[in-house]
Amino acid sequence: MLIRRHSRSEPRSSEITPREVYLARRDFMRGGLALGAGLLLPSLARTQSGNGLDFSPGPFSTDEAKTPWEDVTTYNNFYELGTGKSDPARNAAMLRTEPWSVVVDGACANPGRHTLEDFLKPHALEERIYRLRCVEGWSMVIPWVGFELNQVLKQAEPAGSARYVAFETILDPENLPGQRRPVLQWPYTEGLRLDEAMHPLTILAVGLYGEELPNQNGAPLRLVVPWKYGFKSIKSIVRITLTEEEPPTAWNQSQPNEYGFYSNVNPDVAHPRWSQRTERRIGEFRRRRTEMFNGYGDEVADLYAGMDLKRYF
């Protein structure tokens, strides 16, 4: 387990690499993406402006080498922007993130619709450097910036009957090319059990590498659940709903024999198309052994005590 607690004196990710090298690298990527897309992506332009987010080091982070910004922002699954790995970066400008609002509703005492600014205002941002494991067998290490989801849920005051949390992403087929095809049931939906959602490792991210979250990575607000496969970390969230029953989720609805509700990283449960015993860390040539719960077992294994994880996959 490579989890460590930060002290506030530690440097930010953007400061570990010399700042001039970091900025030069981002300028290079900005130019390359602009050339490839034929225009400078508006959201990405904001993140490259040098005006980083105001955040502090968070309490949990891996000390593994971080995946470079270029790979994190150009190798993605975000089917609303296309099914290819490079499609999200190429089509990122099609995701309109202003204005943005988030609805919190369902089985809670304090439901409401909030502008993004009001939604974020009460929460101090912190950095969490997490492993990300895709069900397809590749992985990354990403320095997210965000805050614990439990802060939002506590403010909502879940009813005693609430057992799950459902999430919904933006529905905008006029602008999002992927939603014009029935690849999945749109809008994309995901869900967690309430205790999973309340766990301190579960965060809502608004940035990465100290900068605002690029559109292709799920701007302006995405979920990050590091012990589950990446598709559980829903992007571009517009609704968070507390429910009494297990909510439907996009991939489970599409192919229930391949994508269970829990989708915990588990090397002993193979996907029909991909073995989960090993993974390919982006930037490395050799595959590495997959860790149970993506290496976060010390923190989360007790959530599943007594459960048959081959049945509840």
PDB file of N, CA and C in Angstrom, residues 142-227:
ATOM      1  N   ILE A 142      -2.812   9.873 -11.218  1.00  0.00           N
ATOM      2  CA  ILE A 142      -3.274  11.216 -11.558  1.00  0.00           C
ATOM      3  C   ILE A 142      -3.376  12.073 -10.302  1.00  0.00           C
ATOM      4  N   PRO A 143      -2.801  13.280 -10.332  1.00  0.00           N
ATOM      5  CA  PRO A 143      -2.957  14.214  -9.212  1.00  0.00           C
ATOM      6  C   PRO A 143      -4.221  15.051  -9.370  1.00  0.00           C
ATOM      7  N   TRP A 144      -5.321  14.565  -8.793  1.00  0.00           N
ATOM      8  CA  TRP A 144      -6.586  15.269  -8.867  1.00  0.00           C
ATOM      9  C   TRP A 144      -6.627  16.427  -7.873  1.00  0.00           C
ATOM     10  N   VAL A 145      -7.457  17.396  -8.140  1.00  0.00           N
ATOM     11  CA  VAL A 145      -7.759  18.459  -7.183  1.00  0.00           C
ATOM     12  C   VAL A 145      -9.272  18.440  -6.968  1.00  0.00           C
ATOM     13  N   GLY A 146      -9.709  18.350  -5.726  1.00  0.00           N
ATOM     14  CA  GLY A 146     -11.139  18.304  -5.453  1.00  0.00           C
ATOM     15  C   GLY A 146     -11.421  18.296  -3.972  1.00  0.00           C
ATOM     16  N   PHE A 147     -12.538  17.670  -3.593  1.00  0.00           N
ATOM     17  CA  PHE A 147     -12.947  17.606  -2.194  1.00  0.00           C
ATOM     18  C   PHE A 147     -13.788  16.354  -2.000  1.00  0.00           C
ATOM     19  N   GLU A 148     -13.920  15.931  -0.746  1.00  0.00           N
ATOM     20  CA  GLU A 148     -14.629  14.684  -0.462  1.00  0.00           C
ATOM     21  C   GLU A 148     -16.122  14.825  -0.739  1.00  0.00           C
ATOM     22  N   LEU A 149     -16.657  13.839  -1.434  1.00  0.00           N
ATOM     23  CA  LEU A 149     -18.090  13.823  -1.743  1.00  0.00           C
ATOM     24  C   LEU A 149     -18.933  13.848  -0.480  1.00  0.00           C
ATOM     25  N   ASN A 150     -18.442  13.270   0.601  1.00  0.00           N
ATOM     26  CA  ASN A 150     -19.251  13.213   1.821  1.00  0.00           C
ATOM     27  C   ASN A 150     -19.626  14.598   2.332  1.00  0.00           C
ATOM     28  N   GLN A 151     -18.845  15.621   1.981  1.00  0.00           N
ATOM     29  CA  GLN A 151     -19.187  16.977   2.399  1.00  0.00           C
ATOM     30  C   GLN A 151     -20.522  17.422   1.780  1.00  0.00           C
ATOM     31  N   VAL A 152     -20.705  17.098   0.512  1.00  0.00           N
ATOM     32  CA  VAL A 152     -21.952  17.436  -0.176  1.00  0.00           C
ATOM     33  C   VAL A 152     -23.114  16.628   0.407  1.00  0.00           C
ATOM     34  N   LEU A 153     -22.881  15.358   0.648  1.00  0.00           N
ATOM     35  CA  LEU A 153     -23.948  14.492   1.144  1.00  0.00           C
ATOM     36  C   LEU A 153     -24.367  14.873   2.564  1.00  0.00           C
ATOM     37  N   LYS A 154     -23.407  15.246   3.384  1.00  0.00           N
ATOM     38  CA  LYS A 154     -23.750  15.683   4.738  1.00  0.00           C
ATOM     39  C   LYS A 154     -24.600  16.945   4.708  1.00  0.00           C
ATOM     40  N   GLN A 155     -24.283  17.861   3.800  1.00  0.00           N
ATOM     41  CA  GLN A 155     -25.082  19.076   3.673  1.00  0.00           C
ATOM     42  C   GLN A 155     -26.496  18.759   3.207  1.00  0.00           C
ATOM     43  N   ALA A 156     -26.620  17.725   2.372  1.00  0.00           N
ATOM     44  CA  ALA A 156     -27.942  17.330   1.882  1.00  0.00           C
ATOM     45  C   ALA A 156     -28.775  16.661   2.973  1.00  0.00           C
ATOM     46  N   GLU A 157     -28.140  16.137   4.009  1.00  0.00           N
ATOM     47  CA  GLU A 157     -28.805  15.434   5.110  1.00  0.00           C
ATOM     48  C   GLU A 157     -29.638  14.255   4.593  1.00  0.00           C
ATOM     49  N   PRO A 158     -28.960  13.151   4.274  1.00  0.00           N
ATOM     50  CA  PRO A 158     -29.678  11.978   3.759  1.00  0.00           C
ATOM     51  C   PRO A 158     -30.753  11.489   4.724  1.00  0.00           C
ATOM     52  N   ALA A 159     -31.867  11.076   4.164  1.00  0.00           N
ATOM     53  CA  ALA A 159     -32.934  10.485   4.965  1.00  0.00           C
ATOM     54  C   ALA A 159     -32.464   9.131   5.497  1.00  0.00           C
ATOM     55  N   GLY A 160     -33.105   8.676   6.553  1.00  0.00           N
ATOM     56  CA  GLY A 160     -32.741   7.387   7.114  1.00  0.00           C
ATOM     57  C   GLY A 160     -32.936   6.241   6.140  1.00  0.00           C
ATOM     58  N   SER A 161     -33.803   6.439   5.152  1.00  0.00           N
ATOM     59  CA  SER A 161     -34.077   5.393   4.164  1.00  0.00           C
ATOM     60  C   SER A 161     -33.077   5.373   3.015  1.00  0.00           C
ATOM     61  N   ALA A 162     -32.219   6.394   2.911  1.00  0.00           N
ATOM     62  CA  ALA A 162     -31.270   6.484   1.794  1.00  0.00           C
ATOM     63  C   ALA A 162     -30.208   5.403   1.919  1.00  0.00           C
ATOM     64  N   ARG A 163     -29.984   4.670   0.847  1.00  0.00           N
ATOM     65  CA  ARG A 163     -28.994   3.596   0.841  1.00  0.00           C
ATOM     66  C   ARG A 163     -27.985   3.740  -0.302  1.00  0.00           C
ATOM     67  N   TYR A 164     -28.311   4.534  -1.302  1.00  0.00           N
ATOM     68  CA  TYR A 164     -27.461   4.655  -2.482  1.00  0.00           C
ATOM     69  C   TYR A 164     -27.381   6.114  -2.924  1.00  0.00           C
ATOM     70  N   VAL A 165     -26.405   6.384  -3.778  1.00  0.00           N
ATOM     71  CA  VAL A 165     -26.268   7.698  -4.398  1.00  0.00           C
ATOM     72  C   VAL A 165     -26.162   7.492  -5.905  1.00  0.00           C
ATOM     73  N   ALA A 166     -27.031   8.147  -6.656  1.00  0.00           N
ATOM     74  CA  ALA A 166     -27.032   8.070  -8.115  1.00  0.00           C
ATOM     75  C   ALA A 166     -26.446   9.353  -8.689  1.00  0.00           C
ATOM     76  N   PHE A 167     -25.784   9.224  -9.837  1.00  0.00           N
ATOM     77  CA  PHE A 167     -25.159  10.363 -10.504  1.00  0.00           C
ATOM     78  C   PHE A 167     -25.594  10.388 -11.961  1.00  0.00           C
ATOM     79  N   GLU A 168     -25.710  11.582 -12.493  1.00  0.00           N
ATOM     80  CA  GLU A 168     -26.129  11.757 -13.888  1.00  0.00           C
ATOM     81  C   GLU A 168     -25.262  12.821 -14.544  1.00  0.00           C
ATOM     82  N   THR A 169     -24.878  12.552 -15.780  1.00  0.00           N
ATOM     83  CA  THR A 169     -24.056  13.499 -16.519  1.00  0.00           C
ATOM     84  C   THR A 169     -24.915  14.334 -17.456  1.00  0.00           C
ATOM     85  N   ILE A 170     -24.299  15.307 -18.102  1.00  0.00           N
ATOM     86  CA  ILE A 170     -24.998  16.222 -18.987  1.00  0.00           C
ATOM     87  C   ILE A 170     -25.622  15.472 -20.168  1.00  0.00           C
ATOM     88  N   LEU A 171     -26.791  15.908 -20.588  1.00  0.00           N
ATOM     89  CA  LEU A 171     -27.435  15.394 -21.788  1.00  0.00           C
ATOM     90  C   LEU A 171     -27.534  16.545 -22.781  1.00  0.00           C
ATOM     91  N   ASP A 172     -26.757  16.476 -23.864  1.00  0.00           N
ATOM     92  CA  ASP A 172     -26.702  17.568 -24.837  1.00  0.00           C
ATOM     93  C   ASP A 172     -26.328  17.016 -26.210  1.00  0.00           C
ATOM     94  N   PRO A 173     -27.207  16.185 -26.805  1.00  0.00           N
ATOM     95  CA  PRO A 173     -26.866  15.557 -28.086  1.00  0.00           C
ATOM     96  C   PRO A 173     -26.663  16.553 -29.215  1.00  0.00           C
ATOM     97  N   GLU A 174     -27.198  17.760 -29.088  1.00  0.00           N
ATOM     98  CA  GLU A 174     -26.987  18.766 -30.127  1.00  0.00           C
ATOM     99  C   GLU A 174     -25.509  19.123 -30.258  1.00  0.00           C
ATOM    100  N   ASN A 175     -24.788  19.091 -29.134  1.00  0.00           N
ATOM    101  CA  ASN A 175     -23.386  19.477 -29.148  1.00  0.00           C
ATOM    102  C   ASN A 175     -22.424  18.312 -28.921  1.00  0.00           C
ATOM    103  N   LEU A 176     -22.871  17.276 -28.243  1.00  0.00           N
ATOM    104  CA  LEU A 176     -21.984  16.159 -27.933  1.00  0.00           C
ATOM    105  C   LEU A 176     -22.188  15.046 -28.954  1.00  0.00           C
ATOM    106  N   PRO A 177     -21.198  14.811 -29.820  1.00  0.00           N
ATOM    107  CA  PRO A 177     -21.386  13.876 -30.935  1.00  0.00           C
ATOM    108  C   PRO A 177     -21.672  12.453 -30.497  1.00  0.00           C
ATOM    109  N   GLY A 178     -21.094  12.015 -29.375  1.00  0.00           N
ATOM    110  CA  GLY A 178     -21.312  10.646 -28.942  1.00  0.00           C
ATOM    111  C   GLY A 178     -22.737  10.360 -28.540  1.00  0.00           C
ATOM    112  N   GLN A 179     -23.466  11.379 -28.075  1.00  0.00           N
ATOM    113  CA  GLN A 179     -24.841  11.173 -27.634  1.00  0.00           C
ATOM    114  C   GLN A 179     -25.830  11.128 -28.797  1.00  0.00           C
ATOM    115  N   ARG A 180     -25.336  11.285 -30.004  1.00  0.00           N
ATOM    116  CA  ARG A 180     -26.199  11.139 -31.181  1.00  0.00           C
ATOM    117  C   ARG A 180     -26.276   9.690 -31.645  1.00  0.00           C
ATOM    118  N   ARG A 181     -25.543   8.817 -30.985  1.00  0.00           N
ATOM    119  CA  ARG A 181     -25.527   7.394 -31.333  1.00  0.00           C
ATOM    120  C   ARG A 181     -25.914   6.591 -30.094  1.00  0.00           C
ATOM    121  N   PRO A 182     -26.645   5.493 -30.263  1.00  0.00           N
ATOM    122  CA  PRO A 182     -27.102   4.706 -29.104  1.00  0.00           C
ATOM    123  C   PRO A 182     -26.029   3.761 -28.573  1.00  0.00           C
ATOM    124  N   VAL A 183     -24.833   4.291 -28.366  1.00  0.00           N
ATOM    125  CA  VAL A 183     -23.756   3.472 -27.820  1.00  0.00           C
ATOM    126  C   VAL A 183     -24.107   3.026 -26.407  1.00  0.00           C
ATOM    127  N   LEU A 184     -24.700   3.953 -25.635  1.00  0.00           N
ATOM    128  CA  LEU A 184     -25.180   3.692 -24.288  1.00  0.00           C
ATOM    129  C   LEU A 184     -26.543   4.350 -24.140  1.00  0.00           C
ATOM    130  N   GLN A 185     -27.217   4.090 -23.024  1.00  0.00           N
ATOM    131  CA  GLN A 185     -28.453   4.809 -22.735  1.00  0.00           C
ATOM    132  C   GLN A 185     -28.082   6.165 -22.150  1.00  0.00           C
ATOM    133  N   TRP A 186     -28.421   7.215 -22.860  1.00  0.00           N
ATOM    134  CA  TRP A 186     -28.060   8.562 -22.426  1.00  0.00           C
ATOM    135  C   TRP A 186     -29.185   9.191 -21.611  1.00  0.00           C
ATOM    136  N   PRO A 187     -28.889  10.018 -20.632  1.00  0.00           N
ATOM    137  CA  PRO A 187     -27.547  10.425 -20.222  1.00  0.00           C
ATOM    138  C   PRO A 187     -26.836   9.325 -19.442  1.00  0.00           C
ATOM    139  N   TYR A 188     -25.523   9.418 -19.406  1.00  0.00           N
ATOM    140  CA  TYR A 188     -24.700   8.471 -18.659  1.00  0.00           C
ATOM    141  C   TYR A 188     -25.069   8.556 -17.176  1.00  0.00           C
ATOM    142  N   THR A 189     -25.246   7.408 -16.567  1.00  0.00           N
ATOM    143  CA  THR A 189     -25.588   7.359 -15.143  1.00  0.00           C
ATOM    144  C   THR A 189     -24.630   6.426 -14.416  1.00  0.00           C
ATOM    145  N   GLU A 190     -24.425   6.700 -13.147  1.00  0.00           N
ATOM    146  CA  GLU A 190     -23.608   5.832 -12.294  1.00  0.00           C
ATOM    147  C   GLU A 190     -24.192   5.837 -10.891  1.00  0.00           C
ATOM    148  N   GLY A 191     -23.650   4.986 -10.038  1.00  0.00           N
ATOM    149  CA  GLY A 191     -24.161   4.918  -8.684  1.00  0.00           C
ATOM    150  C   GLY A 191     -23.186   4.268  -7.733  1.00  0.00           C
ATOM    151  N   LEU A 192     -23.327   4.609  -6.470  1.00  0.00           N
ATOM    152  CA  LEU A 192     -22.545   4.017  -5.395  1.00  0.00           C
ATOM    153  C   LEU A 192     -23.482   3.665  -4.246  1.00  0.00           C
ATOM    154  N   ARG A 193     -23.078   2.724  -3.445  1.00  0.00           N
ATOM    155  CA  ARG A 193     -23.746   2.522  -2.175  1.00  0.00           C
ATOM    156  C   ARG A 193     -23.415   3.721  -1.291  1.00  0.00           C
ATOM    157  N   LEU A 194     -24.299   4.079  -0.381  1.00  0.00           N
ATOM    158  CA  LEU A 194     -24.097   5.299   0.398  1.00  0.00           C
ATOM    159  C   LEU A 194     -22.798   5.260   1.196  1.00  0.00           C
ATOM    160  N   ASP A 195     -22.460   4.102   1.772  1.00  0.00           N
ATOM    161  CA  ASP A 195     -21.218   4.056   2.551  1.00  0.00           C
ATOM    162  C   ASP A 195     -19.996   4.219   1.657  1.00  0.00           C
ATOM    163  N   GLU A 196     -20.070   3.759   0.405  1.00  0.00           N
ATOM    164  CA  GLU A 196     -18.973   3.994  -0.537  1.00  0.00           C
ATOM    165  C   GLU A 196     -18.854   5.480  -0.864  1.00  0.00           C
ATOM    166  N   ALA A 197     -20.005   6.109  -1.076  1.00  0.00           N
ATOM    167  CA  ALA A 197     -20.004   7.535  -1.403  1.00  0.00           C
ATOM    168  C   ALA A 197     -19.504   8.381  -0.244  1.00  0.00           C
ATOM    169  N   MET A 198     -19.752   7.943   0.973  1.00  0.00           N
ATOM    170  CA  MET A 198     -19.335   8.695   2.151  1.00  0.00           C
ATOM    171  C   MET A 198     -17.877   8.450   2.514  1.00  0.00           C
ATOM    172  N   HIS A 199     -17.250   7.473   1.905  1.00  0.00           N
ATOM    173  CA  HIS A 199     -15.867   7.129   2.257  1.00  0.00           C
ATOM    174  C   HIS A 199     -14.930   8.289   1.921  1.00  0.00           C
ATOM    175  N   PRO A 200     -13.959   8.598   2.776  1.00  0.00           N
ATOM    176  CA  PRO A 200     -13.092   9.753   2.537  1.00  0.00           C
ATOM    177  C   PRO A 200     -12.224   9.661   1.286  1.00  0.00           C
ATOM    178  N   LEU A 201     -12.039   8.484   0.715  1.00  0.00           N
ATOM    179  CA  LEU A 201     -11.284   8.392  -0.542  1.00  0.00           C
ATOM    180  C   LEU A 201     -12.105   8.845  -1.741  1.00  0.00           C
ATOM    181  N   THR A 202     -13.426   8.870  -1.622  1.00  0.00           N
ATOM    182  CA  THR A 202     -14.296   9.241  -2.737  1.00  0.00           C
ATOM    183  C   THR A 202     -14.366  10.755  -2.833  1.00  0.00           C
ATOM    184  N   ILE A 203     -13.964  11.293  -3.988  1.00  0.00           N
ATOM    185  CA  ILE A 203     -13.925  12.749  -4.131  1.00  0.00           C
ATOM    186  C   ILE A 203     -14.679  13.207  -5.367  1.00  0.00           C
ATOM    187  N   LEU A 204     -15.049  14.477  -5.350  1.00  0.00           N
ATOM    188  CA  LEU A 204     -15.484  15.190  -6.538  1.00  0.00           C
ATOM    189  C   LEU A 204     -14.300  16.028  -6.998  1.00  0.00           C
ATOM    190  N   ALA A 205     -13.855  15.828  -8.213  1.00  0.00           N
ATOM    191  CA  ALA A 205     -12.676  16.517  -8.734  1.00  0.00           C
ATOM    192  C   ALA A 205     -13.079  17.670  -9.640  1.00  0.00           C
ATOM    193  N   VAL A 206     -12.364  18.773  -9.499  1.00  0.00           N
ATOM    194  CA  VAL A 206     -12.552  19.948 -10.361  1.00  0.00           C
ATOM    195  C   VAL A 206     -11.255  20.317 -11.073  1.00  0.00           C
ATOM    196  N   GLY A 207     -10.199  19.542 -10.857  1.00  0.00           N
ATOM    197  CA  GLY A 207      -8.932  19.859 -11.485  1.00  0.00           C
ATOM    198  C   GLY A 207      -7.991  18.682 -11.478  1.00  0.00           C
ATOM    199  N   LEU A 208      -6.889  18.835 -12.198  1.00  0.00           N
ATOM    200  CA  LEU A 208      -5.797  17.880 -12.152  1.00  0.00           C
ATOM    201  C   LEU A 208      -4.493  18.622 -12.435  1.00  0.00           C
ATOM    202  N   TYR A 209      -3.411  18.105 -11.911  1.00  0.00           N
ATOM    203  CA  TYR A 209      -2.106  18.761 -12.027  1.00  0.00           C
ATOM    204  C   TYR A 209      -2.173  20.230 -11.608  1.00  0.00           C
ATOM    205  N   GLY A 210      -3.013  20.544 -10.645  1.00  0.00           N
ATOM    206  CA  GLY A 210      -3.084  21.899 -10.122  1.00  0.00           C
ATOM    207  C   GLY A 210      -3.841  22.877 -10.978  1.00  0.00           C
ATOM    208  N   GLU A 211      -4.407  22.420 -12.093  1.00  0.00           N
ATOM    209  CA  GLU A 211      -5.127  23.280 -13.025  1.00  0.00           C
ATOM    210  C   GLU A 211      -6.589  22.860 -13.108  1.00  0.00           C
ATOM    211  N   GLU A 212      -7.426  23.745 -13.657  1.00  0.00           N
ATOM    212  CA  GLU A 212      -8.833  23.396 -13.853  1.00  0.00           C
ATOM    213  C   GLU A 212      -8.958  22.129 -14.699  1.00  0.00           C
ATOM    214  N   LEU A 213      -9.986  21.367 -14.410  1.00  0.00           N
ATOM    215  CA  LEU A 213     -10.211  20.110 -15.103  1.00  0.00           C
ATOM    216  C   LEU A 213     -10.482  20.361 -16.581  1.00  0.00           C
ATOM    217  N   PRO A 214      -9.696  19.780 -17.490  1.00  0.00           N
ATOM    218  CA  PRO A 214      -9.985  19.920 -18.918  1.00  0.00           C
ATOM    219  C   PRO A 214     -11.306  19.242 -19.286  1.00  0.00           C
ATOM    220  N   ASN A 215     -11.937  19.741 -20.327  1.00  0.00           N
ATOM    221  CA  ASN A 215     -13.216  19.163 -20.747  1.00  0.00           C
ATOM    222  C   ASN A 215     -13.125  17.665 -20.988  1.00  0.00           C
ATOM    223  N   GLN A 216     -12.063  17.218 -21.643  1.00  0.00           N
ATOM    224  CA  GLN A 216     -11.955  15.807 -21.990  1.00  0.00           C
ATOM    225  C   GLN A 216     -11.801  14.908 -20.770  1.00  0.00           C
ATOM    226  N   ASN A 217     -11.486  15.479 -19.625  1.00  0.00           N
ATOM    227  CA  ASN A 217     -11.367  14.711 -18.398  1.00  0.00           C
ATOM    228  C   ASN A 217     -12.587  14.840 -17.494  1.00  0.00           C
ATOM    229  N   GLY A 218     -13.663  15.473 -18.018  1.00  0.00           N
ATOM    230  CA  GLY A 218     -14.914  15.496 -17.276  1.00  0.00           C
ATOM    231  C   GLY A 218     -15.274  16.801 -16.630  1.00  0.00           C
ATOM    232  N   ALA A 219     -14.765  17.918 -17.184  1.00  0.00           N
ATOM    233  CA  ALA A 219     -15.092  19.240 -16.644  1.00  0.00           C
ATOM    234  C   ALA A 219     -16.611  19.450 -16.623  1.00  0.00           C
ATOM    235  N   PRO A 220     -17.071  20.280 -15.718  1.00  0.00           N
ATOM    236  CA  PRO A 220     -16.305  20.951 -14.669  1.00  0.00           C
ATOM    237  C   PRO A 220     -16.249  20.174 -13.359  1.00  0.00           C
ATOM    238  N   LEU A 221     -16.928  19.014 -13.298  1.00  0.00           N
ATOM    239  CA  LEU A 221     -17.064  18.284 -12.042  1.00  0.00           C
ATOM    240  C   LEU A 221     -17.201  16.805 -12.337  1.00  0.00           C
ATOM    241  N   ARG A 222     -16.322  16.004 -11.762  1.00  0.00           N
ATOM    242  CA  ARG A 222     -16.405  14.561 -11.964  1.00  0.00           C
ATOM    243  C   ARG A 222     -16.182  13.826 -10.654  1.00  0.00           C
ATOM    244  N   LEU A 223     -16.624  12.604 -10.635  1.00  0.00           N
ATOM    245  CA  LEU A 223     -16.430  11.730  -9.496  1.00  0.00           C
ATOM    246  C   LEU A 223     -15.104  10.989  -9.659  1.00  0.00           C
ATOM    247  N   VAL A 224     -14.419  10.713  -8.552  1.00  0.00           N
ATOM    248  CA  VAL A 224     -13.227   9.870  -8.572  1.00  0.00           C
ATOM    249  C   VAL A 224     -13.342   8.879  -7.422  1.00  0.00           C
ATOM    250  N   VAL A 225     -13.395   7.586  -7.762  1.00  0.00           N
ATOM    251  CA  VAL A 225     -13.493   6.511  -6.771  1.00  0.00           C
ATOM    252  C   VAL A 225     -12.324   5.565  -7.049  1.00  0.00           C
ATOM    253  N   PRO A 226     -11.188   5.736  -6.386  1.00  0.00           N
ATOM    254  CA  PRO A 226      -9.947   5.119  -6.853  1.00  0.00           C
ATOM    255  C   PRO A 226      -9.856   3.610  -6.734  1.00  0.00           C
ATOM    256  N   TRP A 227     -10.721   2.965  -5.935  1.00  0.00           N
ATOM    257  CA  TRP A 227     -10.638   1.512  -5.818  1.00  0.00           C
ATOM    258  C   TRP A 227     -11.553   0.798  -6.805  1.00  0.00           C
TER     259      TRP A 227
END
